[in-house]
PDB file of C-alpha atoms in Angstrom:
ATOM      1  CA  MET A   1       1.856  34.550  35.093  1.00  0.00           C
ATOM      2  CA  ASN A   2       5.686  34.651  35.150  1.00  0.00           C
ATOM      3  CA  LEU A   3       6.722  31.579  37.130  1.00  0.00           C
ATOM      4  CA  HIS A   4      10.293  32.821  37.493  1.00  0.00           C
ATOM      5  CA  ARG A   5       8.951  35.773  39.464  1.00  0.00           C
ATOM      6  CA  PHE A   6       6.313  33.782  41.373  1.00  0.00           C
ATOM      7  CA  ILE A   7       8.291  30.771  42.602  1.00  0.00           C
ATOM      8  CA  PRO A   8      11.207  32.617  44.327  1.00  0.00           C
ATOM      9  CA  THR A   9       8.664  34.461  46.474  1.00  0.00           C
ATOM     10  CA  LEU A  10       7.300  31.198  47.943  1.00  0.00           C
ATOM     11  CA  PRO A  11       8.428  30.055  51.387  1.00  0.00           C
ATOM     12  CA  VAL A  12      11.254  27.522  51.647  1.00  0.00           C
ATOM     13  CA  ALA A  13       8.877  24.798  52.869  1.00  0.00           C
ATOM     14  CA  THR A  14       6.650  25.311  49.853  1.00  0.00           C
ATOM     15  CA  HIS A  15       9.688  25.089  47.535  1.00  0.00           C
ATOM     16  CA  GLN A  16      10.637  21.779  49.126  1.00  0.00           C
ATOM     17  CA  ARG A  17       7.097  20.399  48.823  1.00  0.00           C
ATOM     18  CA  LEU A  18       6.916  21.353  45.147  1.00  0.00           C
ATOM     19  CA  TRP A  19      10.294  19.748  44.532  1.00  0.00           C
ATOM     20  CA  ARG A  20       9.220  16.480  46.235  1.00  0.00           C
ATOM     21  CA  ASN A  21       5.996  16.428  44.214  1.00  0.00           C
ATOM     22  CA  CYS A  22       7.968  16.907  41.000  1.00  0.00           C
ATOM     23  CA  GLN A  23      10.326  14.057  41.924  1.00  0.00           C
ATOM     24  CA  ALA A  24       7.398  11.755  42.779  1.00  0.00           C
ATOM     25  CA  ALA A  25       5.690  12.474  39.479  1.00  0.00           C
ATOM     26  CA  THR A  26       8.907  11.829  37.548  1.00  0.00           C
ATOM     27  CA  LEU A  27       9.474   8.535  39.385  1.00  0.00           C
ATOM     28  CA  ALA A  28       5.910   7.371  38.765  1.00  0.00           C
ATOM     29  CA  TYR A  29       6.253   8.114  35.058  1.00  0.00           C
ATOM     30  CA  ALA A  30       9.544   6.232  34.862  1.00  0.00           C
ATOM     31  CA  LEU A  31       8.118   3.212  36.674  1.00  0.00           C
ATOM     32  CA  GLY A  32       5.098   3.162  34.392  1.00  0.00           C
ATOM     33  CA  MET A  33       7.168   3.336  31.215  1.00  0.00           C
ATOM     34  CA  ALA A  34       9.875   0.873  32.276  1.00  0.00           C
ATOM     35  CA  PRO A  35       7.935  -2.377  31.620  1.00  0.00           C
ATOM     36  CA  ALA A  36       6.853  -1.231  28.177  1.00  0.00           C
ATOM     37  CA  GLN A  37      10.377  -0.097  27.282  1.00  0.00           C
ATOM     38  CA  ALA A  38      11.803  -3.389  28.526  1.00  0.00           C
ATOM     39  CA  GLN A  39       9.353  -5.347  26.377  1.00  0.00           C
ATOM     40  CA  VAL A  40      10.234  -3.292  23.313  1.00  0.00           C
ATOM     41  CA  ARG A  41      13.963  -3.799  23.911  1.00  0.00           C
ATOM     42  CA  ALA A  42      13.474  -7.541  24.376  1.00  0.00           C
ATOM     43  CA  THR A  43      11.478  -7.811  21.153  1.00  0.00           C
ATOM     44  CA  ALA A  44      14.071  -5.827  19.227  1.00  0.00           C
ATOM     45  CA  ALA A  45      16.899  -7.987  20.588  1.00  0.00           C
ATOM     46  CA  GLN A  46      15.179 -11.245  19.679  1.00  0.00           C
ATOM     47  CA  HIS A  47      14.046 -10.137  16.213  1.00  0.00           C
ATOM     48  CA  PRO A  48      16.393  -7.377  15.041  1.00  0.00           C
ATOM     49  CA  ALA A  49      15.452  -7.776  11.381  1.00  0.00           C
ATOM     50  CA  GLN A  50      11.796  -7.368  12.211  1.00  0.00           C
ATOM     51  CA  TRP A  51      12.195  -4.389  14.526  1.00  0.00           C
ATOM     52  CA  PRO A  52      11.153  -1.726  11.971  1.00  0.00           C
ATOM     53  CA  THR A  53       7.834  -3.538  11.449  1.00  0.00           C
ATOM     54  CA  THR A  54       7.131  -4.583  15.064  1.00  0.00           C
ATOM     55  CA  LEU A  55       4.445  -1.942  15.585  1.00  0.00           C
ATOM     56  CA  ALA A  56       2.839  -2.624  12.219  1.00  0.00           C
ATOM     57  CA  MET A  57       2.727  -6.361  12.904  1.00  0.00           C
ATOM     58  CA  ALA A  58       0.881  -5.751  16.158  1.00  0.00           C
ATOM     59  CA  ALA A  59      -2.207  -4.666  14.205  1.00  0.00           C
ATOM     60  CA  PRO A  60      -4.726  -7.477  13.559  1.00  0.00           C
ATOM     61  CA  ILE A  61      -4.666  -9.014  10.082  1.00  0.00           C
ATOM     62  CA  PRO A  62      -8.106  -9.467   8.520  1.00  0.00           C
ATOM     63  CA  SER A  63      -9.110 -13.014   7.636  1.00  0.00           C
ATOM     64  CA  PRO A  64      -9.503 -13.865   3.951  1.00  0.00           C
ATOM     65  CA  THR A  65     -13.049 -13.682   2.660  1.00  0.00           C
ATOM     66  CA  PRO A  66     -14.450 -16.972   1.329  1.00  0.00           C
ATOM     67  CA  ALA A  67     -15.304 -17.088  -2.356  1.00  0.00           C
ATOM     68  CA  GLN A  68     -18.900 -16.337  -3.259  1.00  0.00           C
ATOM     69  CA  LEU A  69     -20.958 -19.461  -3.820  1.00  0.00           C
ATOM     70  CA  GLN A  70     -21.777 -19.757  -7.507  1.00  0.00           C
ATOM     71  CA  PRO A  71     -22.357 -22.531 -10.067  1.00  0.00           C
ATOM     72  CA  LEU A  72     -18.984 -22.103 -11.781  1.00  0.00           C
ATOM     73  CA  PRO A  73     -15.879 -19.978 -11.201  1.00  0.00           C
ATOM     74  CA  ALA A  74     -16.004 -16.527 -12.757  1.00  0.00           C
ATOM     75  CA  GLY A  75     -15.252 -16.705 -16.483  1.00  0.00           C
ATOM     76  CA  VAL A  76     -15.607 -20.505 -16.680  1.00  0.00           C
ATOM     77  CA  GLU A  77     -18.205 -22.111 -18.962  1.00  0.00           C
ATOM     78  CA  LEU A  78     -18.837 -25.726 -19.805  1.00  0.00           C
ATOM     79  CA  GLY A  79     -17.804 -26.459 -23.372  1.00  0.00           C
ATOM     80  CA  MET A  80     -14.821 -24.106 -23.340  1.00  0.00           C
ATOM     81  CA  GLY A  81     -11.373 -25.278 -24.423  1.00  0.00           C
ATOM     82  CA  THR A  82      -8.162 -25.599 -22.425  1.00  0.00           C
ATOM     83  CA  ASP A  83      -6.746 -22.248 -23.529  1.00  0.00           C
ATOM     84  CA  ALA A  84      -9.940 -20.452 -22.569  1.00  0.00           C
ATOM     85  CA  LEU A  85      -9.926 -22.171 -19.166  1.00  0.00           C
ATOM     86  CA  ARG A  86      -6.340 -21.130 -18.503  1.00  0.00           C
ATOM     87  CA  ASP A  87      -7.189 -17.551 -19.430  1.00  0.00           C
ATOM     88  CA  ALA A  88     -10.173 -17.600 -17.053  1.00  0.00           C
ATOM     89  CA  VAL A  89      -8.353 -19.402 -14.221  1.00  0.00           C
ATOM     90  CA  PRO A  90      -4.626 -18.686 -14.685  1.00  0.00           C
ATOM     91  CA  SER A  91      -3.722 -20.196 -11.285  1.00  0.00           C
ATOM     92  CA  ALA A  92      -5.057 -23.640 -12.231  1.00  0.00           C
ATOM     93  CA  ALA A  93      -2.320 -26.289 -12.401  1.00  0.00           C
ATOM     94  CA  ARG A  94      -1.988 -29.313 -14.636  1.00  0.00           C
ATOM     95  CA  VAL A  95      -2.801 -32.573 -12.825  1.00  0.00           C
ATOM     96  CA  PRO A  96       0.161 -35.010 -13.007  1.00  0.00           C
ATOM     97  CA  ARG A  97      -2.068 -38.108 -12.782  1.00  0.00           C
ATOM     98  CA  PRO A  98      -5.537 -37.174 -14.051  1.00  0.00           C
ATOM     99  CA  GLN A  99      -8.565 -38.883 -12.556  1.00  0.00           C
ATOM    100  CA  ARG A 100     -10.572 -40.615 -15.272  1.00  0.00           C
ATOM    101  CA  LEU A 101     -14.330 -41.115 -15.253  1.00  0.00           C
ATOM    102  CA  ALA A 102     -16.856 -42.792 -17.518  1.00  0.00           C
ATOM    103  CA  GLY A 103     -17.476 -41.186 -20.879  1.00  0.00           C
ATOM    104  CA  GLY A 104     -13.822 -40.374 -21.461  1.00  0.00           C
ATOM    105  CA  LEU A 105     -13.716 -37.628 -18.837  1.00  0.00           C
ATOM    106  CA  ALA A 106     -10.281 -36.765 -17.456  1.00  0.00           C
ATOM    107  CA  GLY A 107      -9.554 -34.300 -14.648  1.00  0.00           C
ATOM    108  CA  LEU A 108      -6.721 -32.445 -16.353  1.00  0.00           C
ATOM    109  CA  TRP A 109      -6.581 -29.160 -14.407  1.00  0.00           C
ATOM    110  CA  ARG A 110      -6.959 -28.341 -10.724  1.00  0.00           C
ATOM    111  CA  LEU A 111      -7.307 -25.240  -8.611  1.00  0.00           C
ATOM    112  CA  GLU A 112      -6.588 -25.271  -4.878  1.00  0.00           C
ATOM    113  CA  PRO A 113      -7.171 -24.167  -2.269  1.00  0.00           C
ATOM    114  CA  VAL A 114     -10.701 -23.054  -3.127  1.00  0.00           C
ATOM    115  CA  VAL A 115     -13.242 -22.004  -0.471  1.00  0.00           C
ATOM    116  CA  ILE A 116     -16.877 -22.863  -1.202  1.00  0.00           C
ATOM    117  CA  ALA A 117     -19.652 -22.770   1.420  1.00  0.00           C
ATOM    118  CA  GLY A 118     -17.004 -22.169   4.076  1.00  0.00           C
ATOM    119  CA  LEU A 119     -14.972 -25.261   3.194  1.00  0.00           C
ATOM    120  CA  SER A 120     -11.489 -25.282   1.725  1.00  0.00           C
ATOM    121  CA  GLY A 121     -10.899 -27.899  -0.970  1.00  0.00           C
ATOM    122  CA  ALA A 122      -9.799 -28.546  -4.534  1.00  0.00           C
ATOM    123  CA  GLN A 123     -11.668 -27.791  -7.746  1.00  0.00           C
ATOM    124  CA  THR A 124     -10.953 -30.110 -10.655  1.00  0.00           C
ATOM    125  CA  PHE A 125     -11.771 -29.411 -14.309  1.00  0.00           C
ATOM    126  CA  PHE A 126     -12.662 -32.470 -16.373  1.00  0.00           C
ATOM    127  CA  PHE A 127     -12.303 -32.527 -20.149  1.00  0.00           C
ATOM    128  CA  SER A 128     -13.617 -34.896 -22.762  1.00  0.00           C
ATOM    129  CA  GLY A 129     -11.894 -34.403 -26.068  1.00  0.00           C
ATOM    130  CA  ARG A 130     -10.986 -30.724 -26.030  1.00  0.00           C
ATOM    131  CA  GLU A 131     -14.032 -29.434 -24.166  1.00  0.00           C
ATOM    132  CA  LEU A 132     -14.648 -28.777 -20.489  1.00  0.00           C
ATOM    133  CA  ARG A 133     -17.504 -31.069 -19.445  1.00  0.00           C
ATOM    134  CA  ARG A 134     -17.381 -31.213 -15.644  1.00  0.00           C
ATOM    135  CA  VAL A 135     -16.219 -29.046 -12.715  1.00  0.00           C
ATOM    136  CA  GLU A 136     -15.946 -30.807  -9.360  1.00  0.00           C
ATOM    137  CA  PHE A 137     -15.219 -29.347  -5.925  1.00  0.00           C
ATOM    138  CA  VAL A 138     -14.251 -31.754  -3.135  1.00  0.00           C
ATOM    139  CA  ALA A 139     -13.494 -30.775   0.456  1.00  0.00           C
ATOM    140  CA  ASP A 140     -12.419 -32.797   3.468  1.00  0.00           C
ATOM    141  CA  ALA A 141     -14.727 -31.970   6.396  1.00  0.00           C
ATOM    142  CA  SER A 142     -13.434 -34.597   8.834  1.00  0.00           C
ATOM    143  CA  ASP A 143     -11.943 -31.942  11.136  1.00  0.00           C
ATOM    144  CA  LEU A 144     -15.271 -30.165  11.559  1.00  0.00           C
ATOM    145  CA  ALA A 145     -17.558 -30.962  14.462  1.00  0.00           C
ATOM    146  CA  ASP A 146     -20.582 -31.184  12.155  1.00  0.00           C
ATOM    147  CA  GLY A 147     -18.748 -33.165   9.468  1.00  0.00           C
ATOM    148  CA  GLY A 148     -19.653 -30.588   6.817  1.00  0.00           C
ATOM    149  CA  ALA A 149     -23.394 -30.550   7.532  1.00  0.00           C
ATOM    150  CA  ALA A 150     -23.545 -26.744   7.554  1.00  0.00           C
ATOM    151  CA  ALA A 151     -21.663 -26.539   4.243  1.00  0.00           C
ATOM    152  CA  PHE A 152     -24.001 -29.073   2.656  1.00  0.00           C
ATOM    153  CA  GLY A 153     -26.942 -27.047   3.947  1.00  0.00           C
ATOM    154  CA  ALA A 154     -25.532 -23.928   2.291  1.00  0.00           C
ATOM    155  CA  LEU A 155     -25.111 -25.781  -1.020  1.00  0.00           C
ATOM    156  CA  LEU A 156     -28.633 -27.154  -0.736  1.00  0.00           C
ATOM    157  CA  ALA A 157     -30.081 -23.688  -0.123  1.00  0.00           C
ATOM    158  CA  PHE A 158     -28.116 -22.267  -3.050  1.00  0.00           C
ATOM    159  CA  GLY A 159     -29.256 -25.048  -5.375  1.00  0.00           C
ATOM    160  CA  ARG A 160     -32.887 -24.542  -4.413  1.00  0.00           C
ATOM    161  CA  SER A 161     -32.729 -20.769  -4.899  1.00  0.00           C
ATOM    162  CA  THR A 162     -30.930 -21.127  -8.245  1.00  0.00           C
ATOM    163  CA  TYR A 163     -32.449 -24.258  -9.834  1.00  0.00           C
ATOM    164  CA  GLY A 164     -35.605 -24.947  -7.848  1.00  0.00           C
ATOM    165  CA  PRO A 165     -36.628 -28.121  -5.941  1.00  0.00           C
ATOM    166  CA  GLU A 166     -33.996 -30.835  -5.824  1.00  0.00           C
ATOM    167  CA  THR A 167     -34.072 -34.523  -6.560  1.00  0.00           C
ATOM    168  CA  ALA A 168     -32.871 -36.231  -3.390  1.00  0.00           C
ATOM    169  CA  ALA A 169     -31.374 -39.702  -3.174  1.00  0.00           C
ATOM    170  CA  ASN A 170     -32.432 -42.102  -0.424  1.00  0.00           C
ATOM    171  CA  ASP A 171     -28.921 -42.983   0.641  1.00  0.00           C
ATOM    172  CA  PRO A 172     -28.448 -43.844   4.335  1.00  0.00           C
ATOM    173  CA  SER A 173     -24.690 -43.331   4.055  1.00  0.00           C
ATOM    174  CA  GLY A 174     -24.968 -39.605   3.342  1.00  0.00           C
ATOM    175  CA  SER A 175     -26.917 -36.689   1.900  1.00  0.00           C
ATOM    176  CA  TYR A 176     -27.442 -36.058  -1.792  1.00  0.00           C
ATOM    177  CA  ALA A 177     -29.358 -33.495  -3.852  1.00  0.00           C
ATOM    178  CA  ALA A 178     -29.379 -32.996  -7.634  1.00  0.00           C
ATOM    179  CA  TRP A 179     -30.811 -30.513 -10.103  1.00  0.00           C
ATOM    180  CA  THR A 180     -31.211 -30.542 -13.879  1.00  0.00           C
ATOM    181  CA  GLN A 181     -31.672 -27.380 -15.879  1.00  0.00           C
ATOM    182  CA  GLY A 182     -31.503 -27.468 -19.654  1.00  0.00           C
ATOM    183  CA  GLY A 183     -28.259 -29.191 -20.583  1.00  0.00           C
ATOM    184  CA  LEU A 184     -26.804 -28.719 -17.099  1.00  0.00           C
ATOM    185  CA  GLU A 185     -26.652 -31.151 -14.176  1.00  0.00           C
ATOM    186  CA  VAL A 186     -25.697 -30.030 -10.674  1.00  0.00           C
ATOM    187  CA  TYR A 187     -25.420 -32.016  -7.477  1.00  0.00           C
ATOM    188  CA  ALA A 188     -24.322 -31.595  -3.873  1.00  0.00           C
ATOM    189  CA  GLN A 189     -23.217 -34.543  -1.775  1.00  0.00           C
ATOM    190  CA  ARG A 190     -22.080 -35.104   1.785  1.00  0.00           C
ATOM    191  CA  VAL A 191     -20.623 -38.429   2.906  1.00  0.00           C
ATOM    192  CA  PRO A 192     -19.940 -38.574   6.678  1.00  0.00           C
ATOM    193  CA  ALA A 193     -17.951 -41.834   6.777  1.00  0.00           C
ATOM    194  CA  PRO A 194     -15.329 -43.177   6.699  1.00  0.00           C
ATOM    195  CA  ARG A 195     -14.053 -39.614   6.157  1.00  0.00           C
ATOM    196  CA  ALA A 196     -16.470 -36.708   6.037  1.00  0.00           C
ATOM    197  CA  THR A 197     -16.461 -35.244   2.526  1.00  0.00           C
ATOM    198  CA  VAL A 198     -18.508 -32.582   0.779  1.00  0.00           C
ATOM    199  CA  ARG A 199     -18.771 -32.514  -3.017  1.00  0.00           C
ATOM    200  CA  TRP A 200     -20.224 -29.887  -5.394  1.00  0.00           C
ATOM    201  CA  VAL A 201     -20.398 -30.864  -9.090  1.00  0.00           C
ATOM    202  CA  ILE A 202     -21.531 -29.025 -12.230  1.00  0.00           C
ATOM    203  CA  LYS A 203     -21.534 -31.049 -15.453  1.00  0.00           C
ATOM    204  CA  GLN A 204     -23.047 -31.265 -18.899  1.00  0.00           C
ATOM    205  CA  SER A 205     -26.176 -33.375 -18.969  1.00  0.00           C
ATOM    206  CA  GLU A 206     -25.793 -36.834 -20.463  1.00  0.00           C
ATOM    207  CA  GLY A 207     -29.400 -37.922 -20.071  1.00  0.00           C
ATOM    208  CA  LYS A 208     -28.686 -40.110 -17.029  1.00  0.00           C
ATOM    209  CA  ASP A 209     -30.792 -40.315 -13.914  1.00  0.00           C
ATOM    210  CA  ALA A 210     -29.541 -39.228 -10.496  1.00  0.00           C
ATOM    211  CA  SER A 211     -28.431 -42.732  -9.477  1.00  0.00           C
ATOM    212  CA  GLU A 212     -25.844 -42.800 -12.263  1.00  0.00           C
ATOM    213  CA  LEU A 213     -24.207 -39.445 -11.521  1.00  0.00           C
TER     214      LEU A 213
END
């Protein structure tokens, strides 16, 4: 239908009613858009450098996915040398003051932050001579309501499914579970006090019992 031919034939009162309806619709649209436009202008004025990316930043950013629970980091094997470790874990950093343990072990390299069993902590690589002998993950769980109990439970379940039944220590100060498989020793530990800590260790077997680990 040709509106230019139809509209002039309408009565004057109808013309006026149509005009008022058009004005009302335009006003409603303007009132509805004004708050949004004002917010956009305010955001642009406060952060002019960020204005081109304001809409993109409004989209939710996915949370990082925790690392898969596994005995050792991908590409890492006990007995490997320093160069091989650095090739496998290029983001590992040299430790300024290495922690030293019995048997000549020294924690020379460290990777952090590392997420294991939902906890963020540091993973330290211990060498004796020129060979990697121990990999230790330690996380502070003092800020968690359960003090790391859920993380220890996840480590315990993983150890059982991977190595079989554990050897548990009767320690009233915390929870402890160890496994021995071939020349490998693995243990999970949770100490609730004085600061809740969860530990996950993989090391070469030295023929010691669980109380000496």
